[in-house]
Amino acid sequence: MKRILVIEDEPQMLLGLRDNLELEGYEVLTAADGEEGLNKALSSMPDLVILDVTLPRKNGYEVCRELRARANATPVVMLTARSQETDKVLGLELGADDYVTKPFSITELLARIRAVLRRTAGRPSTLESCRIGEIEIDFRTHQARRGSTRVEFTAREFDLLRYLVAHTGQVVTREQILNQVWGYEESPTTRTIDNFVAKLRQKIEQLPHEPEHILTVHGAGYTFVG
Ligand code: CA
């Protein structure tokens, strides 16, 4: 049985969605604000998240962005009340898999859910491990080795590396890294990030001064190449 988490603050809408999804044979979890929704999405491992855009405590865009920033790849279908193209594009840029504009018919939403579940079948829900050159990295156990030699990373270095790898091929700005790897409550400077990147390069690049994996994009930020 597939498990769907519905994050929606309007009680009528939430109950309607829950009943209809249960009738379709889904197990349904619910959350009525963005903060609770993000926590449930991370802890209860749903197969798909239905995410309203306008939510108290954290809006749908923030929930989606934070989910992806934590390398969580659970499929997300956003419910947007707005019809502006920019809102849809923003949701997709932040990592949503599809969106449905309110008001929608339940038939339409169910069809979208089935399509997204089909399309994302087999996608790992989190980035658990990766290989960079000769280094095998396990993000769950925080272990890395080159052959039989252990490569030491600090917890923050693992987080930064996982964030970069999860966004392979995309340019990430220092501000994105600050917000999503360090979090809002801490305030390191952008210089701190450059220092962390330098340390990562020492560990994963063959020639740290001519990096092949963590590339600097001048005037923008960094991009990871696998
Ligand atoms: Ca709402």
GROMACS .gro file of C-alpha atoms and ligand atoms in nm:
model
  227
    1MET     CA    1   0.000   0.000   0.000
    2LYS     CA    2   0.141   0.338  -0.102
    3ARG     CA    3   0.156   0.600   0.168
    4ILE     CA    4   0.071   0.961   0.087
    5LEU     CA    5   0.133   1.260   0.312
    6VAL     CA    6  -0.111   1.549   0.259
    7ILE     CA    7   0.008   1.888   0.387
    8GLU     CA    8  -0.287   2.127   0.377
    9ASP     CA    9  -0.419   2.376   0.631
   10GLU     CA   10  -0.780   2.405   0.511
   11PRO     CA   11  -0.969   2.141   0.716
   12GLN     CA   12  -1.238   2.077   0.451
   13MET     CA   13  -0.983   2.028   0.178
   14LEU     CA   14  -0.765   1.810   0.399
   15LEU     CA   15  -1.052   1.579   0.497
   16GLY     CA   16  -1.181   1.561   0.139
   17LEU     CA   17  -0.838   1.463   0.010
   18ARG     CA   18  -0.788   1.210   0.287
   19ASP     CA   19  -1.122   1.037   0.222
   20ASN     CA   20  -1.075   1.026  -0.153
   21LEU     CA   21  -0.719   0.898  -0.131
   22GLU     CA   22  -0.821   0.631   0.119
   23LEU     CA   23  -1.100   0.523  -0.116
   24GLU     CA   24  -0.835   0.479  -0.383
   25GLY     CA   25  -0.645   0.245  -0.153
   26TYR     CA   26  -0.372   0.478  -0.030
   27GLU     CA   27  -0.262   0.501   0.330
   28VAL     CA   28  -0.292   0.870   0.420
   29LEU     CA   29  -0.096   1.081   0.666
   30THR     CA   30  -0.188   1.444   0.722
   31ALA     CA   31  -0.026   1.764   0.845
   32ALA     CA   32  -0.191   2.103   0.884
   33ASP     CA   33   0.111   2.333   0.864
   34GLY     CA   34   0.444   2.347   0.689
   35GLU     CA   35   0.661   2.279   0.992
   36GLU     CA   36   0.470   1.965   1.092
   37GLY     CA   37   0.452   1.860   0.727
   38LEU     CA   38   0.828   1.885   0.678
   39ASN     CA   39   0.891   1.682   0.993
   40LYS     CA   40   0.647   1.411   0.886
   41ALA     CA   41   0.787   1.402   0.533
   42LEU     CA   42   1.134   1.345   0.678
   43SER     CA   43   1.038   1.101   0.953
   44SER     CA   44   0.754   0.887   0.820
   45MET     CA   45   0.891   0.822   0.471
   46PRO     CA   46   0.577   0.862   0.259
   47ASP     CA   47   0.582   0.748  -0.106
   48LEU     CA   48   0.451   1.086  -0.217
   49VAL     CA   49   0.371   1.426  -0.066
   50ILE     CA   50   0.077   1.645  -0.165
   51LEU     CA   51   0.186   1.993  -0.067
   52ASP     CA   52  -0.029   2.305  -0.054
   53VAL     CA   53   0.158   2.628  -0.133
   54THR     CA   54  -0.009   2.859   0.119
   55LEU     CA   55   0.049   2.712   0.464
   56PRO     CA   56   0.111   2.855   0.810
   57ARG     CA   57   0.457   2.836   0.973
   58LYS     CA   58   0.637   2.739   0.651
   59ASN     CA   59   0.491   2.777   0.305
   60GLY     CA   60   0.489   2.497   0.049
   61TYR     CA   61   0.790   2.634  -0.138
   62GLU     CA   62   0.998   2.640   0.179
   63VAL     CA   63   0.890   2.287   0.269
   64CYS     CA   64   0.983   2.161  -0.077
   65ARG     CA   65   1.318   2.340  -0.076
   66GLU     CA   66   1.412   2.216   0.270
   67LEU     CA   67   1.313   1.862   0.182
   68ARG     CA   68   1.542   1.864  -0.121
   69ALA     CA   69   1.815   2.046   0.071
   70ARG     CA   70   1.820   1.748   0.306
   71ALA     CA   71   1.870   1.524   0.004
   72ASN     CA   72   1.520   1.382   0.044
   73ALA     CA   73   1.381   1.292  -0.297
   74THR     CA   74   1.025   1.195  -0.201
   75PRO     CA   75   0.797   1.283  -0.497
   76VAL     CA   76   0.606   1.608  -0.440
   77VAL     CA   77   0.286   1.727  -0.608
   78MET     CA   78   0.215   2.091  -0.524
   79LEU     CA   79  -0.132   2.242  -0.494
   80THR     CA   80  -0.122   2.600  -0.609
   81ALA     CA   81  -0.414   2.840  -0.585
   82ARG     CA   82  -0.244   3.080  -0.818
   83SER     CA   83  -0.248   3.047  -1.190
   84GLN     CA   84   0.061   3.256  -1.260
   85GLU     CA   85   0.319   3.070  -1.459
   86THR     CA   86   0.600   3.195  -1.232
   87ASP     CA   87   0.451   3.018  -0.929
   88LYS     CA   88   0.442   2.689  -1.112
   89VAL     CA   89   0.795   2.733  -1.239
   90LEU     CA   90   0.917   2.823  -0.890
   91GLY     CA   91   0.769   2.504  -0.746
   92LEU     CA   92   0.931   2.290  -1.013
   93GLU     CA   93   1.264   2.471  -0.972
   94LEU     CA   94   1.254   2.400  -0.600
   95GLY     CA   95   1.220   2.031  -0.674
   96ALA     CA   96   0.847   1.957  -0.698
   97ASP     CA   97   0.759   1.681  -0.946
   98ASP     CA   98   0.426   1.823  -1.059
   99TYR     CA   99   0.160   2.074  -0.960
  100VAL     CA  100  -0.217   2.097  -0.973
  101THR     CA  101  -0.390   2.436  -0.976
  102LYS     CA  102  -0.683   2.488  -0.740
  103PRO     CA  103  -0.969   2.438  -0.798
  104PHE     CA  104  -0.902   2.089  -0.937
  105SER     CA  105  -1.108   1.775  -0.973
  106ILE     CA  106  -1.015   1.477  -0.760
  107THR     CA  107  -0.998   1.270  -1.080
  108GLU     CA  108  -0.730   1.503  -1.215
  109LEU     CA  109  -0.530   1.491  -0.893
  110LEU     CA  110  -0.548   1.110  -0.876
  111ALA     CA  111  -0.425   1.088  -1.234
  112ARG     CA  112  -0.132   1.318  -1.155
  113ILE     CA  113  -0.045   1.114  -0.846
  114ARG     CA  114  -0.041   0.790  -1.043
  115ALA     CA  115   0.171   0.948  -1.316
  116VAL     CA  116   0.425   1.087  -1.068
  117LEU     CA  117   0.445   0.757  -0.877
  118ARG     CA  118   0.505   0.576  -1.207
  119ARG     CA  119   0.766   0.824  -1.322
  120THR     CA  120   0.957   0.825  -0.994
  121ALA     CA  121   0.938   0.450  -0.923
  122GLY     CA  122   1.277   0.319  -0.824
  123ARG     CA  123   1.415   0.662  -0.739
  124PRO     CA  124   1.590   0.636  -0.404
  125SER     CA  125   1.410   0.852  -0.149
  126THR     CA  126   1.731   0.989  -0.008
  127LEU     CA  127   2.082   1.023  -0.134
  128GLU     CA  128   2.241   0.746   0.070
  129SER     CA  129   2.574   0.702  -0.097
  130CYS     CA  130   2.780   0.804  -0.394
  131ARG     CA  131   3.110   0.745  -0.563
  132ILE     CA  132   3.339   1.032  -0.653
  133GLY     CA  133   3.639   0.914  -0.851
  134GLU     CA  134   3.790   0.641  -0.636
  135ILE     CA  135   3.618   0.746  -0.316
  136GLU     CA  136   3.309   0.559  -0.192
  137ILE     CA  137   3.096   0.776   0.034
  138ASP     CA  138   2.816   0.653   0.260
  139PHE     CA  139   2.608   0.946   0.383
  140ARG     CA  140   2.406   0.731   0.626
  141THR     CA  141   2.701   0.607   0.826
  142HIS     CA  142   2.924   0.910   0.755
  143GLN     CA  143   3.200   0.688   0.625
  144ALA     CA  144   3.419   0.735   0.324
  145ARG     CA  145   3.701   0.527   0.186
  146ARG     CA  146   3.941   0.525  -0.100
  147GLY     CA  147   4.006   0.154  -0.154
  148SER     CA  148   4.080   0.025   0.194
  149THR     CA  149   4.190   0.366   0.327
  150ARG     CA  150   3.946   0.565   0.529
  151VAL     CA  151   3.893   0.929   0.425
  152GLU     CA  152   3.790   1.150   0.716
  153PHE     CA  153   3.518   1.412   0.678
  154THR     CA  154   3.359   1.619   0.952
  155ALA     CA  155   2.979   1.603   0.987
  156ARG     CA  156   2.948   1.946   0.823
  157GLU     CA  157   3.172   1.842   0.536
  158PHE     CA  158   2.946   1.540   0.477
  159ASP     CA  159   2.640   1.767   0.477
  160LEU     CA  160   2.797   2.011   0.233
  161LEU     CA  161   2.917   1.733   0.005
  162ARG     CA  162   2.578   1.563   0.008
  163TYR     CA  163   2.409   1.892  -0.076
  164LEU     CA  164   2.645   1.949  -0.369
  165VAL     CA  165   2.607   1.592  -0.497
  166ALA     CA  166   2.227   1.608  -0.461
  167HIS     CA  167   2.236   1.912  -0.691
  168THR     CA  168   2.475   1.764  -0.947
  169GLY     CA  169   2.493   1.976  -1.259
  170GLN     CA  170   2.311   2.272  -1.103
  171VAL     CA  171   2.475   2.595  -0.996
  172VAL     CA  172   2.424   2.650  -0.623
  173THR     CA  173   2.490   2.993  -0.478
  174ARG     CA  174   2.674   3.056  -0.151
  175GLU     CA  175   2.347   3.192  -0.010
  176GLN     CA  176   2.168   2.866  -0.091
  177ILE     CA  177   2.445   2.673   0.078
  178LEU     CA  178   2.433   2.903   0.381
  179ASN     CA  179   2.059   2.864   0.420
  180GLN     CA  180   2.031   2.497   0.345
  181VAL     CA  181   2.345   2.339   0.486
  182TRP     CA  182   2.406   2.572   0.779
  183GLY     CA  183   2.046   2.679   0.839
  184TYR     CA  184   1.901   3.016   0.920
  185GLU     CA  185   1.991   3.015   1.287
  186GLU     CA  186   2.363   3.003   1.222
  187SER     CA  187   2.535   3.273   1.027
  188PRO     CA  188   2.872   3.179   0.892
  189THR     CA  189   3.016   3.410   0.629
  190THR     CA  190   3.045   3.320   0.264
  191ARG     CA  191   3.420   3.298   0.335
  192THR     CA  192   3.344   3.003   0.564
  193ILE     CA  193   3.184   2.822   0.273
  194ASP     CA  194   3.484   2.883   0.050
  195ASN     CA  195   3.706   2.738   0.324
  196PHE     CA  196   3.487   2.428   0.351
  197VAL     CA  197   3.491   2.383  -0.025
  198ALA     CA  198   3.872   2.410  -0.019
  199LYS     CA  199   3.885   2.135   0.245
  200LEU     CA  200   3.652   1.911   0.046
  201ARG     CA  201   3.866   1.960  -0.262
  202GLN     CA  202   4.176   1.856  -0.066
  203LYS     CA  203   3.998   1.530   0.012
  204ILE     CA  204   3.819   1.440  -0.308
  205GLU     CA  205   4.009   1.605  -0.591
  206GLN     CA  206   4.323   1.459  -0.743
  207LEU     CA  207   4.452   1.812  -0.801
  208PRO     CA  208   4.276   2.042  -0.552
  209HIS     CA  209   4.383   2.352  -0.744
  210GLU     CA  210   4.247   2.213  -1.069
  211PRO     CA  211   3.923   2.062  -0.941
  212GLU     CA  212   3.722   1.826  -1.162
  213HIS     CA  213   3.427   1.771  -0.929
  214ILE     CA  214   3.353   2.085  -0.725
  215LEU     CA  215   3.380   2.367  -0.976
  216THR     CA  216   3.368   2.738  -0.904
  217VAL     CA  217   3.118   2.928  -1.116
  218HIS     CA  218   3.252   3.283  -1.106
  219GLY     CA  219   3.003   3.538  -0.983
  220ALA     CA  220   2.750   3.264  -0.902
  221GLY     CA  221   2.865   2.986  -0.673
  222TYR     CA  222   2.959   2.624  -0.716
  223THR     CA  223   2.854   2.329  -0.925
  224PHE     CA  224   2.920   1.960  -0.870
  225VAL     CA  225   3.021   1.735  -1.157
  226GLY     CA  226   3.012   1.360  -1.093
  227CA      CA  227  -0.368   2.662   0.219
   0.00000   0.00000   0.00000
